mmCIF file of C-alpha atoms in Angstrom:
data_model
loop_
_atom_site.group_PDB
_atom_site.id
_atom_site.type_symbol
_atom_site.label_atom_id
_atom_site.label_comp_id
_atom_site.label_asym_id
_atom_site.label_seq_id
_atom_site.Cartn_x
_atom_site.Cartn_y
_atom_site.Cartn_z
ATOM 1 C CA UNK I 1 -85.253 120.016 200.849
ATOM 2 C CA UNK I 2 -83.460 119.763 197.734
ATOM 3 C CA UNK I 3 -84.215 117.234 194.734
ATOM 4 C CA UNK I 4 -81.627 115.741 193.404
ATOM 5 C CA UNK I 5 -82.492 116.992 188.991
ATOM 6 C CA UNK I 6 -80.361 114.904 186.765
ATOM 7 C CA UNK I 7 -79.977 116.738 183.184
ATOM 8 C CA UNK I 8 -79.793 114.997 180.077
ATOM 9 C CA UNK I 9 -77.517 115.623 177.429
ATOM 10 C CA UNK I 10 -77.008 114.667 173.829
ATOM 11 C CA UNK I 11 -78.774 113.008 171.139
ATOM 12 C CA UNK I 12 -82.424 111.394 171.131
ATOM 13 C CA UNK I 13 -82.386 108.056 168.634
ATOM 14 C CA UNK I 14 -85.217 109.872 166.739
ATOM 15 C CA UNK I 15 -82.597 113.240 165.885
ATOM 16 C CA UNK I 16 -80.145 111.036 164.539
ATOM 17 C CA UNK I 17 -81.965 109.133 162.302
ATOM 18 C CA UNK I 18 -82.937 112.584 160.887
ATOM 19 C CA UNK I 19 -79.128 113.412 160.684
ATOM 20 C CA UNK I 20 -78.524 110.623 159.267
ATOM 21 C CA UNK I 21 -81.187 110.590 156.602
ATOM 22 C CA UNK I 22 -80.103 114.345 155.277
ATOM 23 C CA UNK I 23 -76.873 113.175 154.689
ATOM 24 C CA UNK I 24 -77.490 110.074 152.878
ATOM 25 C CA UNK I 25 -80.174 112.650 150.876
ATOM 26 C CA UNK I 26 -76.727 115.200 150.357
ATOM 27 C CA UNK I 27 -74.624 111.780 149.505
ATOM 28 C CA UNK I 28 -77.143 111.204 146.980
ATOM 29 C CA UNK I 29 -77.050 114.041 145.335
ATOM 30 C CA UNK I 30 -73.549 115.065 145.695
ATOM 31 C CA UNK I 31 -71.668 112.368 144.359
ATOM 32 C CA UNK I 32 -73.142 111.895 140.934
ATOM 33 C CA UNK I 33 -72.661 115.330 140.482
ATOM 34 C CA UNK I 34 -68.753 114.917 141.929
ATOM 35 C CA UNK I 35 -68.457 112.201 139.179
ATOM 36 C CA UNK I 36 -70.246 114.211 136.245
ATOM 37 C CA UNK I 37 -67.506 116.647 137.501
ATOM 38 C CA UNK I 38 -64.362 114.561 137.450
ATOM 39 C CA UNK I 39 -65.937 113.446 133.865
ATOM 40 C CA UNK I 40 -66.009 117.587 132.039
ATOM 41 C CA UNK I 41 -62.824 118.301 134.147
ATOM 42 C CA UNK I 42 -60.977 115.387 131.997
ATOM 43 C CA UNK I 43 -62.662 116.511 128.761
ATOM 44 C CA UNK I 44 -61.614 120.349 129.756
ATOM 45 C CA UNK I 45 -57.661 119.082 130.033
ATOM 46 C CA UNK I 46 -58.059 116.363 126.803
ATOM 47 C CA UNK I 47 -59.538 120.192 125.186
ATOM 48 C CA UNK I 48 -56.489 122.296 126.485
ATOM 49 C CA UNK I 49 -53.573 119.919 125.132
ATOM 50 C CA UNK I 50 -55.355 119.729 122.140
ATOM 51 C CA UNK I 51 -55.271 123.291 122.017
ATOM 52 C CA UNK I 52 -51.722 123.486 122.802
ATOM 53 C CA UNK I 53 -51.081 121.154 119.521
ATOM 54 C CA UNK I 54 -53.533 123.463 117.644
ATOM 55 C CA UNK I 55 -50.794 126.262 118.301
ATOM 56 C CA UNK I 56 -47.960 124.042 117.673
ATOM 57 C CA UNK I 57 -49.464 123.016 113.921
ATOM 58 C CA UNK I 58 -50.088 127.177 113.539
ATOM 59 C CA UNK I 59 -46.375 127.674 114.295
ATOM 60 C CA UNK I 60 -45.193 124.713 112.497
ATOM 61 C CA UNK I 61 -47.502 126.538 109.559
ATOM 62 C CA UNK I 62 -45.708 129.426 109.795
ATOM 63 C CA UNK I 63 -42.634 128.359 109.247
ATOM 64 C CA UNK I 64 -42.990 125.523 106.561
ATOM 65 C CA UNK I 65 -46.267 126.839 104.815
ATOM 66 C CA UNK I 66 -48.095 123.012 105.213
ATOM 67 C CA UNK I 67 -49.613 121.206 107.567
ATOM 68 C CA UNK I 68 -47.778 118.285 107.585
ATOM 69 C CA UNK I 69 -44.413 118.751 105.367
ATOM 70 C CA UNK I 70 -46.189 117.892 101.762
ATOM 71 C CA UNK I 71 -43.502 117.569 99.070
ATOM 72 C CA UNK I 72 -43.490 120.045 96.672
ATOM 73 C CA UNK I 73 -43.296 116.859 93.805
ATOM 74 C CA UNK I 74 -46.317 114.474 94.465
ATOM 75 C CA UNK I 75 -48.453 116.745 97.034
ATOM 76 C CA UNK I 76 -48.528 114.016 99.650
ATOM 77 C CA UNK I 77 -47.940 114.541 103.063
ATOM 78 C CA UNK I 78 -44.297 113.551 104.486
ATOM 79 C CA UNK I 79 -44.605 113.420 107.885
ATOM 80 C CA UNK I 80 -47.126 114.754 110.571
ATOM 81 C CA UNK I 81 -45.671 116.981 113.522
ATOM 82 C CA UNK I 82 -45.037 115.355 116.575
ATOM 83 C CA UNK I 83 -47.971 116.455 119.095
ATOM 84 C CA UNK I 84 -46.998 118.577 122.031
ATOM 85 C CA UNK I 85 -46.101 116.483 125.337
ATOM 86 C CA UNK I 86 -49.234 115.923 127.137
ATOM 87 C CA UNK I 87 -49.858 116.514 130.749
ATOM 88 C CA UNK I 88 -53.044 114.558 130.202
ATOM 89 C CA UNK I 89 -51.945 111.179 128.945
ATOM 90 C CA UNK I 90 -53.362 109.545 131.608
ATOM 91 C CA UNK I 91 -56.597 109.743 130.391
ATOM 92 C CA UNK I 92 -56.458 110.877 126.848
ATOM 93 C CA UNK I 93 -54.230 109.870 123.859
ATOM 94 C CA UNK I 94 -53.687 112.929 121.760
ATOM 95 C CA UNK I 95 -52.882 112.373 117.546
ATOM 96 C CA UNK I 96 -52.505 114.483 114.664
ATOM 97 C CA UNK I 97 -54.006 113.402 111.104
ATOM 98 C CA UNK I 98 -53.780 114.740 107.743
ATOM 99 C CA UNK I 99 -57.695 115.619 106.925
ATOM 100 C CA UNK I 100 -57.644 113.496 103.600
ATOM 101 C CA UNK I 101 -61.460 114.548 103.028
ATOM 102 C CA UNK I 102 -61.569 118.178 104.450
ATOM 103 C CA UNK I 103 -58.695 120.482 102.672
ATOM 104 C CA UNK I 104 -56.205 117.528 102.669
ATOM 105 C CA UNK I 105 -53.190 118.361 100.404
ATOM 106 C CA UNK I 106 -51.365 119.225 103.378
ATOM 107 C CA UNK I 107 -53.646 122.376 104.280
ATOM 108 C CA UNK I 108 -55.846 120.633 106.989
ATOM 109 C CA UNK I 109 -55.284 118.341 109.765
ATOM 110 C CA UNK I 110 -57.618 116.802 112.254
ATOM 111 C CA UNK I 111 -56.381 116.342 116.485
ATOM 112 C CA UNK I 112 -57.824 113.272 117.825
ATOM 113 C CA UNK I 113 -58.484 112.740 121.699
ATOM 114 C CA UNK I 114 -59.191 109.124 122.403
ATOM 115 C CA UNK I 115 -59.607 108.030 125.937
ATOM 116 C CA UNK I 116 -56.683 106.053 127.331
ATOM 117 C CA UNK I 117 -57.797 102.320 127.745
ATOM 118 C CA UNK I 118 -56.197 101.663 130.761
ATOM 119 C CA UNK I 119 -58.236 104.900 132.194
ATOM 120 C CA UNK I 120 -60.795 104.600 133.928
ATOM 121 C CA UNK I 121 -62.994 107.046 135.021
ATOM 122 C CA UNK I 122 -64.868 105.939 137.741
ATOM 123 C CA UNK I 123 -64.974 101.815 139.198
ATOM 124 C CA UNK I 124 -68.765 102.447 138.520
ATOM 125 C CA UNK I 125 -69.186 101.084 134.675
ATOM 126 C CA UNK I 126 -72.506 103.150 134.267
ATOM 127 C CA UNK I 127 -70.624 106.658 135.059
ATOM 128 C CA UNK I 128 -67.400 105.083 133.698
ATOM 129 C CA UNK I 129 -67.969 107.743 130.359
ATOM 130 C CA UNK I 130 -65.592 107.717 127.779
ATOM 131 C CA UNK I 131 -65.763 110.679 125.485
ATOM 132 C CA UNK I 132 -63.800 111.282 122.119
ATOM 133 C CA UNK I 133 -62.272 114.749 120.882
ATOM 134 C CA UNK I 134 -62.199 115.760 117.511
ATOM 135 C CA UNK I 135 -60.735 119.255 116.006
ATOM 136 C CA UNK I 136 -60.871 119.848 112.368
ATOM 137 C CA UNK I 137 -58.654 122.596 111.168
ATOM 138 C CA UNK I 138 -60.721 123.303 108.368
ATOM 139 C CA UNK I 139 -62.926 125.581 110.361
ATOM 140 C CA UNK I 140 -65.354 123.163 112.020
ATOM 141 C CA UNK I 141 -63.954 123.372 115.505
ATOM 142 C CA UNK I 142 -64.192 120.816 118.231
ATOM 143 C CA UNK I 143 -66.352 117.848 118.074
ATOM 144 C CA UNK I 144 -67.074 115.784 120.469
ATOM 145 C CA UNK I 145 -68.217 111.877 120.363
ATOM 146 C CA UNK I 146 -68.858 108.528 121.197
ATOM 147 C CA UNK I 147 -66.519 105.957 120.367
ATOM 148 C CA UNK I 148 -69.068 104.833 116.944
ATOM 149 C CA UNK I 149 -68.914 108.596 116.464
ATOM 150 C CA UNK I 150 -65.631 108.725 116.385
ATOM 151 C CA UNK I 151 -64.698 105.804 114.187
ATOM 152 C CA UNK I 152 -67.396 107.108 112.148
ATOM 153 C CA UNK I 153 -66.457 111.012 111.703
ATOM 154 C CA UNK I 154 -62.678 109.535 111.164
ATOM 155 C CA UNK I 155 -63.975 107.973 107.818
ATOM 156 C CA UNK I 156 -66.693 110.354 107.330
ATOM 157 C CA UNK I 157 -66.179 111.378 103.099
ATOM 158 C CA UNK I 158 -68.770 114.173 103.214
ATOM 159 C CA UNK I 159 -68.912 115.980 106.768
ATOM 160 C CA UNK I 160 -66.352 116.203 110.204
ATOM 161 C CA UNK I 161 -70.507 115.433 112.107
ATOM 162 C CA UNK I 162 -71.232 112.774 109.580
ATOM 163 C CA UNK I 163 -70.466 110.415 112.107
ATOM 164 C CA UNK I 164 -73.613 109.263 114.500
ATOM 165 C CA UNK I 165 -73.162 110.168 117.835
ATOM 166 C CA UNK I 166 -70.710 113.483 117.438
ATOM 167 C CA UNK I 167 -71.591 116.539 118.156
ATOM 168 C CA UNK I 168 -70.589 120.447 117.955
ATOM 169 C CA UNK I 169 -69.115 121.641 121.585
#
């Protein structure tokens, strides 16, 4: 006689809980780290068109021996350069100073990186980071800050880091 032996397939409730739980432990983990991501990978671009204005001001250098077309009469500087096109202008606003405190006289400049406004980030205000570039040309490199820091080390008389909240990448 033959018995009729149904076989079950798929799933018990008590396996996909488990599934379930190890992803929403992966989730967890994964997507701060995603956002902390997104967050250097803006920085990284803000860091790379600064660097393309870095060469521009070099070039411009080169061929007008100042930073920012100082008149042989007074000293004072004329006009800035224009900075280089960005590619990240969604996100970051890219400017050229004269470095009035650092050099000045047309020898030394300062590129400021100042998050767009209408950027955001992330919709999640505690991630939603926004992080301020600074390059002095005078030989202190990049700087990076918050937005006190920034304002701060703009104005700073003494030191590009005199500004709380900046510091050396």
């Amino acid at each position: 006689m033959l018995k009729n032996k149904t076989q079950q397939s798929g799933f018990t409730l008590i396996e996909l809980m488990i599934v379930i739980g190890i992803v929403a432990i992966l989730a967890a983990i994964a997507y701060p780290t995603y956002q902390n991501f997104i967050i250097r990978s803006h920085i990284e671009s803000a860091r790379g068109e600064m660097m393309d204005n870095i060469k521009m001001m070099e070039e411009f250098y080169t061929k007008n021996r100042t930073m920012c077309g100082k008149t042989e009469t007074d000293g004072t500087c004329s006009a800035m350069p224009t900075p280089v096109a960005s590619t990240a202008a969604d996100t970051y606003k890219i400017s050229i100073k004269p470095d009035k405190f650092n050099g000045g006289g047309g020898n030394s400049y300062i590129i400021a990186s100042e998050p767009n406004n209408e950027a955001k980030f992330s919709e999640n205000t505690k991630t939603n980071k926004q992080v301020y570039l600074l390059y002095y040309s005078n030989g202190s490199g990049f700087v990076k800050c918050t937005k006190a820091g920034f304002e701060a080390a703009l104005n700073a008389a003494s030191s590009p880091n005199a500004g709380d909240g900046c510091s050396i990448m």
